[in-house]
Amino acid sequence: TYERMGLTAIPMRAASGPIGGDNTHGFLVLAATGESEVFFDSAVTDLKLGNREVDYDDRAAVAAVCQEFTTLYARTDETHDQALFDAIPEERRKVARGIEVGQIFYFGTKYSESMGATVVTPDGTKVPVEMGSHGIGVSRLLGAIIEASHDDKGIIWPEGVTPFPVGIVNLKQGDAAADAACEGLYKALALCGLEALYDDRDERAGAKFATMDLIGLPWRITVGPRGLANGVVEVTSRRSGLSEEMTPADAVAKIAAIYETV
């Protein structure tokens, strides 16, 4: 979930607080403005589930994934153990700040016993239900994403959560060819299920670029009379800043292909 939002959320042993349970992990995104001080083995930032398929009916397979993601040292200041931290090779010891974006709790039978919540096992035995919970801080995720993905020009939205997949900048509003090309791009992208943000203001090119950078859409298609005279538009990545000229049809195909995998 966090990877799809462009976040590296590190599972860290945390305090359970009043909710209870003796085993809980918070998911924290590293950020200088984070509310928590965190201590971790730098190797934990390389852990990625990616597109790995996990059979959640296979207890051993699930346990192996959990062990992989929780064995390396990673703790908030509330549960930090200096002796364990000192045992990590010095070059891998990291101290930073983090924003908590989610937390998972294991309650065991703490609540089920008091509620009389039971389940019957295959051998007919009635036992208390093992319980847990996982919460995600939806409202604070936006701030965490921006903290983790921005530069001095503005936001850099990851494709998975961007408000618009691409922006279209018309360099010469009122030019018949440029206007027609922009409208064509907008409609072609819409047919692919993508709603573009079309900047058709009568503004200088620099102002339009600055606005797009501030908003931070992942991709920008720039349309101008000079490029159209050569049959091309310019596609720019907000994250890398790299631009590529291609035909309008190829630009639509490129953007559509990117979002097919998001």
Short mmCIF file of C-alpha atoms in Angstrom, two decimals:
data_model
loop_
_atom_site.label_atom_id
_atom_site.label_comp_id
_atom_site.label_asym_id
_atom_site.label_seq_id
_atom_site.Cartn_x
_atom_site.Cartn_y
_atom_site.Cartn_z
CA THR A 1 0.00 0.00 0.00
CA TYR A 2 2.67 2.51 1.00
CA GLU A 3 4.89 1.62 -1.96
CA ARG A 4 2.01 2.37 -4.33
CA MET A 5 1.82 5.84 -2.80
CA GLY A 6 5.51 6.41 -3.45
CA LEU A 7 6.41 6.06 0.23
CA THR A 8 9.08 4.04 1.99
CA ALA A 9 7.27 3.29 5.25
CA ILE A 10 9.53 1.46 7.69
CA PRO A 11 7.85 -0.91 10.16
CA MET A 12 9.20 -0.01 13.60
CA ARG A 13 8.56 -1.55 16.98
CA ALA A 14 6.47 0.97 18.85
CA ALA A 15 4.55 1.49 22.07
CA SER A 16 0.99 0.17 22.07
CA GLY A 17 -0.44 2.90 24.30
CA PRO A 18 -3.93 2.57 25.79
CA ILE A 19 -5.13 0.25 23.02
CA GLY A 20 -3.04 -2.51 24.59
CA GLY A 21 -1.33 -5.60 23.29
CA ASP A 22 2.34 -6.45 23.67
CA ASN A 23 3.34 -6.54 19.99
CA THR A 24 2.86 -3.51 17.77
CA HIS A 25 4.65 -1.87 14.87
CA GLY A 26 4.20 1.63 13.55
CA PHE A 27 4.82 2.44 9.88
CA LEU A 28 6.95 5.57 9.68
CA VAL A 29 8.05 7.68 6.73
CA LEU A 30 11.41 9.35 7.21
CA ALA A 31 11.12 13.15 7.20
CA ALA A 32 13.01 15.96 8.92
CA THR A 33 9.69 17.33 10.20
CA GLY A 34 8.60 14.01 11.73
CA GLU A 35 7.17 13.98 15.23
CA SER A 36 9.09 10.87 16.34
CA GLU A 37 12.80 10.22 16.73
CA VAL A 38 13.64 6.86 15.16
CA PHE A 39 16.61 4.51 15.35
CA PHE A 40 17.17 1.90 12.66
CA ASP A 41 19.51 -0.32 10.69
CA SER A 42 19.92 1.34 7.27
CA ALA A 43 19.44 -2.07 5.60
CA VAL A 44 15.75 -1.87 6.51
CA THR A 45 15.20 0.85 3.88
CA ASP A 46 16.11 -1.65 1.15
CA LEU A 47 13.27 -4.02 2.06
CA LYS A 48 10.59 -4.04 -0.63
CA LEU A 49 7.67 -6.38 -1.19
CA GLY A 50 7.22 -5.06 -4.73
CA ASN A 51 5.22 -7.37 -6.99
CA ARG A 52 6.03 -10.46 -4.95
CA GLU A 53 3.05 -12.81 -4.70
CA VAL A 54 2.29 -13.97 -1.16
CA ASP A 55 -0.07 -16.87 -0.45
CA TYR A 56 -1.88 -15.55 2.60
CA ASP A 57 -3.35 -19.01 3.26
CA ASP A 58 0.19 -20.31 3.79
CA ARG A 59 1.03 -19.50 7.41
CA ALA A 60 4.73 -20.31 6.94
CA ALA A 61 5.01 -18.02 3.91
CA VAL A 62 3.30 -15.15 5.72
CA ALA A 63 5.47 -15.69 8.81
CA ALA A 64 8.60 -15.58 6.63
CA VAL A 65 7.60 -12.21 5.15
CA CYS A 66 6.80 -10.81 8.61
CA GLN A 67 10.14 -12.00 9.93
CA GLU A 68 11.98 -10.48 6.97
CA PHE A 69 10.44 -7.06 7.61
CA THR A 70 10.71 -7.03 11.41
CA THR A 71 14.04 -8.71 12.19
CA LEU A 72 16.32 -5.76 11.41
CA TYR A 73 16.51 -3.16 14.16
CA ALA A 74 13.98 -0.35 13.72
CA ARG A 75 12.37 1.35 16.73
CA THR A 76 10.83 4.61 17.80
CA ASP A 77 12.28 6.51 20.75
CA GLU A 78 9.62 4.98 23.02
CA THR A 79 10.96 1.44 22.58
CA HIS A 80 14.59 2.17 21.68
CA ASP A 81 17.19 -0.19 23.19
CA GLN A 82 20.66 1.36 23.03
CA ALA A 83 22.46 -1.95 23.63
CA LEU A 84 20.74 -3.61 20.67
CA PHE A 85 21.35 -0.52 18.54
CA ASP A 86 25.07 -0.51 19.40
CA ALA A 87 25.32 -4.11 18.17
CA ILE A 88 24.58 -2.95 14.61
CA PRO A 89 27.67 -2.16 12.47
CA GLU A 90 28.37 1.54 12.98
CA GLU A 91 28.05 2.47 9.32
CA ARG A 92 24.47 1.11 9.31
CA ARG A 93 23.26 2.84 12.49
CA LYS A 94 20.86 5.63 11.58
CA VAL A 95 19.06 8.17 13.74
CA ALA A 96 16.39 10.29 12.07
CA ARG A 97 12.87 11.59 12.46
CA GLY A 98 9.73 10.01 11.08
CA ILE A 99 6.04 10.62 10.45
CA GLU A 100 3.80 7.79 11.58
CA VAL A 101 1.32 6.94 8.81
CA GLY A 102 -0.05 3.67 10.16
CA GLN A 103 0.16 1.15 12.98
CA ILE A 104 -0.59 -2.53 13.38
CA PHE A 105 -1.49 -4.13 16.72
CA TYR A 106 -1.62 -7.73 17.91
CA PHE A 107 -4.09 -8.07 20.79
CA GLY A 108 -4.05 -11.82 21.20
CA THR A 109 -7.10 -12.69 23.32
CA LYS A 110 -7.06 -9.47 25.39
CA TYR A 111 -10.44 -8.34 24.10
CA SER A 112 -12.01 -11.57 22.87
CA GLU A 113 -11.88 -13.16 26.32
CA SER A 114 -13.71 -10.26 27.94
CA MET A 115 -16.30 -10.21 25.13
CA GLY A 116 -16.72 -13.96 25.05
CA ALA A 117 -15.79 -13.99 21.35
CA THR A 118 -14.85 -17.57 20.48
CA VAL A 119 -14.35 -19.81 17.49
CA VAL A 120 -14.63 -23.59 17.20
CA THR A 121 -11.47 -25.36 16.04
CA PRO A 122 -11.51 -28.40 13.70
CA ASP A 123 -11.34 -30.73 16.72
CA GLY A 124 -14.43 -29.11 18.26
CA THR A 125 -12.65 -27.04 20.89
CA LYS A 126 -14.03 -23.57 21.57
CA VAL A 127 -11.19 -21.02 21.90
CA PRO A 128 -11.00 -17.21 22.18
CA VAL A 129 -10.45 -15.38 18.90
CA GLU A 130 -6.95 -14.03 18.23
CA MET A 131 -7.40 -10.35 17.40
CA GLY A 132 -5.46 -7.50 15.86
CA SER A 133 -5.98 -4.24 14.01
CA HIS A 134 -4.30 -2.16 11.34
CA GLY A 135 -4.95 1.54 10.99
CA ILE A 136 -3.75 3.97 8.31
CA GLY A 137 -3.68 7.72 8.96
CA VAL A 138 -5.42 8.83 5.78
CA SER A 139 -5.42 12.55 6.61
CA ARG A 140 -1.72 12.67 7.49
CA LEU A 141 -0.69 10.65 4.42
CA LEU A 142 -0.95 13.70 2.14
CA GLY A 143 1.46 15.65 4.29
CA ALA A 144 3.82 12.68 4.52
CA ILE A 145 3.80 12.19 0.75
CA ILE A 146 4.64 15.85 0.17
CA GLU A 147 7.38 15.81 2.81
CA ALA A 148 8.91 12.74 1.19
CA SER A 149 8.50 13.88 -2.41
CA HIS A 150 9.20 17.54 -3.18
CA ASP A 151 11.92 19.93 -4.28
CA ASP A 152 12.48 23.68 -4.20
CA LYS A 153 9.96 24.14 -7.04
CA GLY A 154 7.05 22.37 -5.38
CA ILE A 155 5.41 18.98 -4.94
CA ILE A 156 6.40 15.88 -6.92
CA TRP A 157 3.33 13.64 -6.81
CA PRO A 158 3.89 9.89 -7.20
CA GLU A 159 1.79 8.45 -10.04
CA GLY A 160 -0.31 6.38 -7.63
CA VAL A 161 -1.81 9.37 -5.80
CA THR A 162 -1.49 12.35 -8.12
CA PRO A 163 -4.65 14.51 -8.45
CA PHE A 164 -4.16 14.55 -12.24
CA PRO A 165 -1.94 12.14 -14.18
CA VAL A 166 -0.55 14.75 -16.57
CA GLY A 167 -0.64 18.47 -17.27
CA ILE A 168 -0.98 20.02 -20.72
CA VAL A 169 0.69 23.40 -21.24
CA ASN A 170 -0.30 25.47 -24.25
CA LEU A 171 2.60 27.81 -25.01
CA LYS A 172 0.57 30.04 -27.33
CA GLN A 173 -3.05 30.27 -26.33
CA GLY A 174 -5.11 31.53 -29.27
CA ASP A 175 -2.89 29.92 -31.90
CA ALA A 176 -5.22 27.71 -33.94
CA ALA A 177 -2.77 24.81 -34.31
CA ALA A 178 -1.69 24.86 -30.67
CA ASP A 179 -5.27 25.10 -29.40
CA ALA A 180 -6.39 22.22 -31.62
CA ALA A 181 -3.44 20.04 -30.61
CA CYS A 182 -4.11 20.62 -26.90
CA GLU A 183 -7.79 19.82 -27.29
CA GLY A 184 -6.87 16.69 -29.22
CA LEU A 185 -4.46 15.57 -26.51
CA TYR A 186 -7.02 16.23 -23.78
CA LYS A 187 -9.69 14.17 -25.56
CA ALA A 188 -7.29 11.34 -26.47
CA LEU A 189 -6.13 11.05 -22.87
CA ALA A 190 -9.76 11.07 -21.69
CA LEU A 191 -10.46 8.11 -23.97
CA CYS A 192 -7.69 6.30 -22.07
CA GLY A 193 -9.42 7.10 -18.79
CA LEU A 194 -6.98 9.89 -17.90
CA GLU A 195 -8.16 13.38 -16.99
CA ALA A 196 -5.44 15.90 -17.82
CA LEU A 197 -5.03 19.32 -16.21
CA TYR A 198 -5.07 21.72 -19.17
CA ASP A 199 -3.44 25.12 -18.65
CA ASP A 200 -5.03 27.31 -21.30
CA ARG A 201 -4.39 30.62 -19.50
CA ASP A 202 -3.06 33.57 -21.44
CA GLU A 203 0.18 33.63 -19.44
CA ARG A 204 3.90 33.59 -20.15
CA ALA A 205 5.46 30.15 -20.66
CA GLY A 206 7.64 30.59 -17.57
CA ALA A 207 4.62 31.29 -15.38
CA LYS A 208 2.83 28.21 -16.70
CA PHE A 209 5.86 26.00 -16.10
CA ALA A 210 6.27 27.36 -12.58
CA THR A 211 2.62 26.65 -11.80
CA MET A 212 2.87 23.09 -13.09
CA ASP A 213 6.05 22.50 -11.08
CA LEU A 214 4.38 23.88 -7.95
CA ILE A 215 1.33 21.63 -8.38
CA GLY A 216 3.73 18.78 -9.06
CA LEU A 217 1.94 16.52 -11.54
CA PRO A 218 4.25 13.63 -12.51
CA TRP A 219 4.15 14.41 -16.24
CA ARG A 220 3.76 17.48 -18.43
CA ILE A 221 3.02 17.71 -22.16
CA THR A 222 4.13 21.03 -23.63
CA VAL A 223 2.54 22.17 -26.89
CA GLY A 224 3.79 25.08 -28.99
CA PRO A 225 3.70 26.27 -32.61
CA ARG A 226 7.42 25.61 -33.17
CA GLY A 227 7.22 21.98 -32.10
CA LEU A 228 3.97 21.38 -33.94
CA ALA A 229 5.61 22.65 -37.14
CA ASN A 230 7.88 19.60 -36.78
CA GLY A 231 5.01 17.34 -35.75
CA VAL A 232 6.07 16.99 -32.12
CA VAL A 233 5.19 17.94 -28.56
CA GLU A 234 7.43 17.74 -25.49
CA VAL A 235 6.87 15.24 -22.66
CA THR A 236 8.61 16.10 -19.37
CA SER A 237 9.04 14.09 -16.18
CA ARG A 238 8.54 16.22 -13.07
CA ARG A 239 10.77 13.95 -10.99
CA SER A 240 13.79 13.75 -13.29
CA GLY A 241 13.27 16.95 -15.25
CA LEU A 242 14.12 15.09 -18.45
CA SER A 243 12.18 15.98 -21.60
CA GLU A 244 11.56 14.07 -24.80
CA GLU A 245 10.03 15.18 -28.09
CA MET A 246 7.52 12.88 -29.79
CA THR A 247 4.33 12.98 -31.81
CA PRO A 248 1.11 13.80 -29.96
CA ALA A 249 -0.11 10.23 -30.51
CA ASP A 250 3.10 8.80 -29.03
CA ALA A 251 2.80 11.18 -26.07
CA VAL A 252 -0.68 9.86 -25.29
CA ALA A 253 0.51 6.27 -25.67
CA LYS A 254 3.47 6.89 -23.35
CA ILE A 255 1.36 8.43 -20.58
CA ALA A 256 -1.32 5.75 -20.92
CA ALA A 257 1.29 2.98 -20.68
CA ILE A 258 2.73 4.49 -17.50
CA TYR A 259 -0.63 4.54 -15.74
CA GLU A 260 -1.58 1.03 -16.85
CA THR A 261 0.98 -0.27 -14.35
CA VAL A 262 0.10 2.06 -11.44
#
